[in-house]
Structure formats: structure tokens, C-alpha cells
mmCIF file of C-alpha atoms in Angstrom:
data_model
loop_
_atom_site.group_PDB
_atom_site.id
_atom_site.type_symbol
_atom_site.label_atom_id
_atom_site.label_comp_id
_atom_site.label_asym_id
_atom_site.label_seq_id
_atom_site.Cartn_x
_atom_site.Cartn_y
_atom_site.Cartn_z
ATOM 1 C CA UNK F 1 0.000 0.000 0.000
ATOM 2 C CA UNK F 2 1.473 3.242 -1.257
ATOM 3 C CA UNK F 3 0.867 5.945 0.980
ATOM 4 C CA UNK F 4 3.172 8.946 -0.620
ATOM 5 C CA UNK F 5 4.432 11.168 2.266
ATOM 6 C CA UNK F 6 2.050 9.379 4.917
ATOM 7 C CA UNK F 7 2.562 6.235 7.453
ATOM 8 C CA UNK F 8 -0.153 3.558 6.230
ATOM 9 C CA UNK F 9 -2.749 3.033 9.048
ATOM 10 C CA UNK F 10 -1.902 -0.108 11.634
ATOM 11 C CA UNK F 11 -5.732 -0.608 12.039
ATOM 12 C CA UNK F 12 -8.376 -0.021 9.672
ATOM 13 C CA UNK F 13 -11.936 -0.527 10.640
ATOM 14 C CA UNK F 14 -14.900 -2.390 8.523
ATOM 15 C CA UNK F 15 -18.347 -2.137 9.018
ATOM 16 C CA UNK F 16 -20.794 -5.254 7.956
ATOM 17 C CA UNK F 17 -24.343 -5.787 9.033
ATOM 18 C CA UNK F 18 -26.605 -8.873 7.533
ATOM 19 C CA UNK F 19 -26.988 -7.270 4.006
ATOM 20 C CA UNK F 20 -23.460 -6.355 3.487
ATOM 21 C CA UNK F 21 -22.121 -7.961 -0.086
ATOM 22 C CA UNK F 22 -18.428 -8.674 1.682
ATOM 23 C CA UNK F 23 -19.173 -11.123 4.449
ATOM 24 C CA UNK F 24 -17.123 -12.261 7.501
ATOM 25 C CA UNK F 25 -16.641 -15.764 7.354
ATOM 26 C CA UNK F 26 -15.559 -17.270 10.910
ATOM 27 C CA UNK F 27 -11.850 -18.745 10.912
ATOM 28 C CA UNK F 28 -11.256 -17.665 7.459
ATOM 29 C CA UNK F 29 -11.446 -13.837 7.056
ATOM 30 C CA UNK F 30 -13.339 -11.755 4.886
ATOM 31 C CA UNK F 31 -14.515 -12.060 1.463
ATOM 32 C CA UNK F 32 -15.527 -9.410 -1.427
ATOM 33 C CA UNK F 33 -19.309 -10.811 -2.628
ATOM 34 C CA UNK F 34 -17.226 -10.838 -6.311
ATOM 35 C CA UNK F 35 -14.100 -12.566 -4.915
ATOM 36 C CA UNK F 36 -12.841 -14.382 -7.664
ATOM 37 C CA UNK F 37 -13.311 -11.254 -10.266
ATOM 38 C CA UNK F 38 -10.367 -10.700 -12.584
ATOM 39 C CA UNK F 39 -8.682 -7.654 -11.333
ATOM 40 C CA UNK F 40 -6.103 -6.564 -9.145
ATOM 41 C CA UNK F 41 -5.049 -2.646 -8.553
ATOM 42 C CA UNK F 42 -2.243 -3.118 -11.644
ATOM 43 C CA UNK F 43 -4.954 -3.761 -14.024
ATOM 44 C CA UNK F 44 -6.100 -1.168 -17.111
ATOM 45 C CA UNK F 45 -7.009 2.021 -15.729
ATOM 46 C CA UNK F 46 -10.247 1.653 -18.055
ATOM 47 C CA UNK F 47 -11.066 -2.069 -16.423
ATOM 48 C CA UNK F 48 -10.049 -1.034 -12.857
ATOM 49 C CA UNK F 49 -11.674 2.340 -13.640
ATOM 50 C CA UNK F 50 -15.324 0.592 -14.192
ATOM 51 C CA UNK F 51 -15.096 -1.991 -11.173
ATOM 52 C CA UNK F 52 -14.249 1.194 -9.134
ATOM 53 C CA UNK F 53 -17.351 2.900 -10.313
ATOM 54 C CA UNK F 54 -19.293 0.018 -9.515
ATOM 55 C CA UNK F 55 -17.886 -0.797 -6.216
ATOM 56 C CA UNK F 56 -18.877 3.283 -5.042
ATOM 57 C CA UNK F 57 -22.027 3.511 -6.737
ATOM 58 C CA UNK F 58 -24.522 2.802 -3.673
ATOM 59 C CA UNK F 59 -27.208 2.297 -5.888
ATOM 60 C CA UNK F 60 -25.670 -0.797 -7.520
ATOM 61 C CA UNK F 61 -26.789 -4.227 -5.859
ATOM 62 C CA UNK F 62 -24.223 -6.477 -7.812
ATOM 63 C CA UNK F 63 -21.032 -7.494 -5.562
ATOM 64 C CA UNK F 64 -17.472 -5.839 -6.625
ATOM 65 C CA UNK F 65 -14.071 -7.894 -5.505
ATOM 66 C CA UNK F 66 -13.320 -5.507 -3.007
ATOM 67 C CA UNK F 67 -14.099 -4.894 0.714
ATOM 68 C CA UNK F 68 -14.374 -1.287 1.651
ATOM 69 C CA UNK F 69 -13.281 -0.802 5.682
ATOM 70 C CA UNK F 70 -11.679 3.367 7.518
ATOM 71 C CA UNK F 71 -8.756 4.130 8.648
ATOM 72 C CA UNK F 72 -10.720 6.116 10.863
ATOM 73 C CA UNK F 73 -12.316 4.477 14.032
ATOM 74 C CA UNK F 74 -14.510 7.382 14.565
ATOM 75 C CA UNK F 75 -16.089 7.370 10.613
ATOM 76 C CA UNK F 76 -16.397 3.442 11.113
ATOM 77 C CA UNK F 77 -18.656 3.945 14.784
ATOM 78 C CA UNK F 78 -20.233 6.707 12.392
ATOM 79 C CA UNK F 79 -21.398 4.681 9.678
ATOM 80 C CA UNK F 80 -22.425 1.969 12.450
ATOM 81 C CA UNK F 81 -24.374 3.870 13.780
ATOM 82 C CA UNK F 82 -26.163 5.442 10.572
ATOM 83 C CA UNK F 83 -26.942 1.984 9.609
ATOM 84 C CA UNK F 84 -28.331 0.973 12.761
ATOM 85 C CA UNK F 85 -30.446 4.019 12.795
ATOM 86 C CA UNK F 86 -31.508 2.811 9.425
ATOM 87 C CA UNK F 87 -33.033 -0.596 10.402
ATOM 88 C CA UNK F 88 -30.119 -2.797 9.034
ATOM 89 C CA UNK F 89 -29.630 -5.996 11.344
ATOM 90 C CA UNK F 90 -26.460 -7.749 13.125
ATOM 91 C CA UNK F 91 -24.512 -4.400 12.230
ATOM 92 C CA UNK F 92 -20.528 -4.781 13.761
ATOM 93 C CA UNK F 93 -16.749 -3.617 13.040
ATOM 94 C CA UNK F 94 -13.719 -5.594 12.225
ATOM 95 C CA UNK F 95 -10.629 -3.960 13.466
ATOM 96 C CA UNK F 96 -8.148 -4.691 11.236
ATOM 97 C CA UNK F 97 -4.145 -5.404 12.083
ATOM 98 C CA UNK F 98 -2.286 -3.764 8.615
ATOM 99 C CA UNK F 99 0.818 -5.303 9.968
ATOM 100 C CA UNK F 100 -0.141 -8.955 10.164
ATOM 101 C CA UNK F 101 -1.237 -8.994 6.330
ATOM 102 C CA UNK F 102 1.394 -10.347 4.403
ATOM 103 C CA UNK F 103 2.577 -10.105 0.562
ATOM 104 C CA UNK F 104 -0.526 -11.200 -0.834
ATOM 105 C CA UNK F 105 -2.857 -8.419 0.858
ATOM 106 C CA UNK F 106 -3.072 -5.590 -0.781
ATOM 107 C CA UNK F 107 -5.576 -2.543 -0.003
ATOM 108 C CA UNK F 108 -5.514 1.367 -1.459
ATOM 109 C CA UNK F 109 -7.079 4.266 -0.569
ATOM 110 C CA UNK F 110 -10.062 4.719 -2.349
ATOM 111 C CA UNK F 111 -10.018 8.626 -3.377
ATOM 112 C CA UNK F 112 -6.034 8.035 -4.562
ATOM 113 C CA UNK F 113 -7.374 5.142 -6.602
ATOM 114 C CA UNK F 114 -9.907 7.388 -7.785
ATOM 115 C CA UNK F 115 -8.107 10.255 -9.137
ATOM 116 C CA UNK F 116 -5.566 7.794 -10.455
ATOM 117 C CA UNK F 117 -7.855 6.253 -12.852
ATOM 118 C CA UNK F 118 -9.675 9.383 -13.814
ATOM 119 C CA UNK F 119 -12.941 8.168 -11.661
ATOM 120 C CA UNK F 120 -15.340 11.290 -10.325
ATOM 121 C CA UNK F 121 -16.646 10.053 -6.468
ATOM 122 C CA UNK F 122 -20.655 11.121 -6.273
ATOM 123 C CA UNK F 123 -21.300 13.415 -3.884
ATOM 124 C CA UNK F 124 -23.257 10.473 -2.224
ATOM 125 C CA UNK F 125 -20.009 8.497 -1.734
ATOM 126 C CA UNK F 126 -17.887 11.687 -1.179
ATOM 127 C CA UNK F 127 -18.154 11.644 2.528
ATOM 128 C CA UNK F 128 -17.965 8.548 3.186
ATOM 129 C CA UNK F 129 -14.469 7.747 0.767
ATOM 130 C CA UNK F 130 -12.473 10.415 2.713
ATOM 131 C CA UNK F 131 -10.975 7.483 5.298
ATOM 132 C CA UNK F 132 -11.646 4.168 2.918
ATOM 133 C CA UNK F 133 -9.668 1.911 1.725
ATOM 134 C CA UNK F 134 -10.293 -0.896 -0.128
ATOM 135 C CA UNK F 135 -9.252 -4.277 -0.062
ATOM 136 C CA UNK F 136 -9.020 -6.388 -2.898
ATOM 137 C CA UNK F 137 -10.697 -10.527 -2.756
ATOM 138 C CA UNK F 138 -9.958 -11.112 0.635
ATOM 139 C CA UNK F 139 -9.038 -10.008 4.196
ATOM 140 C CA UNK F 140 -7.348 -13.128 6.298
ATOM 141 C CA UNK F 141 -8.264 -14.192 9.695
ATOM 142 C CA UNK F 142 -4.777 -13.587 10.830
ATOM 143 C CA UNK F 143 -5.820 -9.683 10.037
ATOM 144 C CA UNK F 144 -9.252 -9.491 12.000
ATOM 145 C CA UNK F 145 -8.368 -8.909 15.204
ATOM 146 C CA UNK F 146 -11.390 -7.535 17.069
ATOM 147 C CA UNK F 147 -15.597 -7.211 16.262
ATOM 148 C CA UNK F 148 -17.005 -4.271 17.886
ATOM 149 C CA UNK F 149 -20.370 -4.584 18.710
ATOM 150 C CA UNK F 150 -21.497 -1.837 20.790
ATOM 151 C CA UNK F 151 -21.028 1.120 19.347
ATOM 152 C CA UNK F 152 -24.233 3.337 20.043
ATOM 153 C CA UNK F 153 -23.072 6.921 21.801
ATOM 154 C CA UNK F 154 -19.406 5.894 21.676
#
């Protein structure tokens, strides 16, 4: 992960709840719905540029091959929260260890990706990409080191 003039977060934070396309699965980490999709972040601009698109378009139901999760704990309880507020069920964050990911992990910041394939963020998504990342297939166990499950007035 490439992050210029900037440490790369230790811990990043993902939010799931029971309709969430990237799913937790227990002892094995954490899956994009489209895990097995062929792309990876060295891949046309034009290809990665329409998966990216697709992946921060909140009106598209179809699954992407990448997990979005914050590098900021208070945006994560944020989101939580909104969701909770908005009737979505079993709603949690992963806390995510950056140093326990290994070579074949590999996550970017969504709003660098952006601009580097030419990709305009909604204003919809705006708010919400300024502390994403995504990760691309998979997240391992090894990475998920905590669930937060109580995050209401935190």
C-alpha cells in the first residue's frame, strides 16, 4: 500500500451488518461478494476504472471484488451507527491489524485510486471515501483482530 508522504494506518476498521455484499466468514477472514473477479489494482485504468465505479455507486446491488473498511475508528462507529439508525440488522466492526497482512494483501485508498484512474466520487459516496480503503478478494483471519459490537453513543 502506497501511501506517498504518509505512514499507512496499523488498524483499519470495517463495518458489515446482515446485508453487506463482503461477508465475515468465521476462521477464514473476509470475502468481497465478487471474490474471484479478474482484477487486481495493476490492471487497465479503463477495467479497474469501471469496477471502481461500480464498487462506489450505492445504488448498484451487484457485488465488486473488493471490501471497503476506515482508517478512521470514529467514521467506522459513524457509519455503524447510521446503519443501525436505518433498520439494518447484526450491524458490527472488524478492526483490522495492517501489519499482520502479508505479501498477498493488498488494499488502497479509495479517493487516490480514484483520481488515479480518472474516476469522479458522487457526492453520495464523497463523505464517506475520505478514510476508505479498499481491499481487494480477501481479508485473512490472521488480520481481523477484534468485532465491535457496541457502538451506540461511543
Amino acid at each position: 500500500m502506497s501511501y506517498y508522504n504518509q505512514a499507512a494506518p496499523t488498524e483499519l476498521f470495517r463495518v458489515e451488518d446482515s446485508d453487506s455484499s463482503a461477508i465475515y466468514v468465521h476462521r477464514k477472514g473476509i470475502f468481497a461478494g465478487a471474490d474471484r473477479a479478474r482484477v487486481d489494482f495493476n490492471s487497465t485504468e479503463d477495467h479497474l476504472f469501471r469496477v471502481l465505479k461500480k464498487h462506489l455507486d450505492w445504488d448498484n446491488r451487484s457485488a465488486t471484488p473488493f471490501i471497503s473498511a476506515y482508517a478512521d475508528k470514529e467514521a467506522a462507529k459513524a457509519e455503524a451507527r447510521r446503519r443501525k439508525a436505518e433498520g439494518k440488522q447484526d450491524v458490527r466492526i472488524y478492526v483490522i491489524n495492517t501489519n499482520r497482512r502479508g505479501a498477498a494483501v493488498e488494499y488502497r485508498n479509495v479517493r487516490r485510486l480514484a483520481k488515479k484512474v480518472g474516476l469522479f466520487i458522487s457526492k453520495k459516496a464523497w463523505h464517506n471515501s475520505e478514510h476508505e480503503c479498499i481491499f481487494l478478494h480477501h481479508i485473512p483471519e490472521r488480520m481481523v483482530v477484534r468485532t465491535i459490537r457496541r457502538f451506540e453513543g461511543v
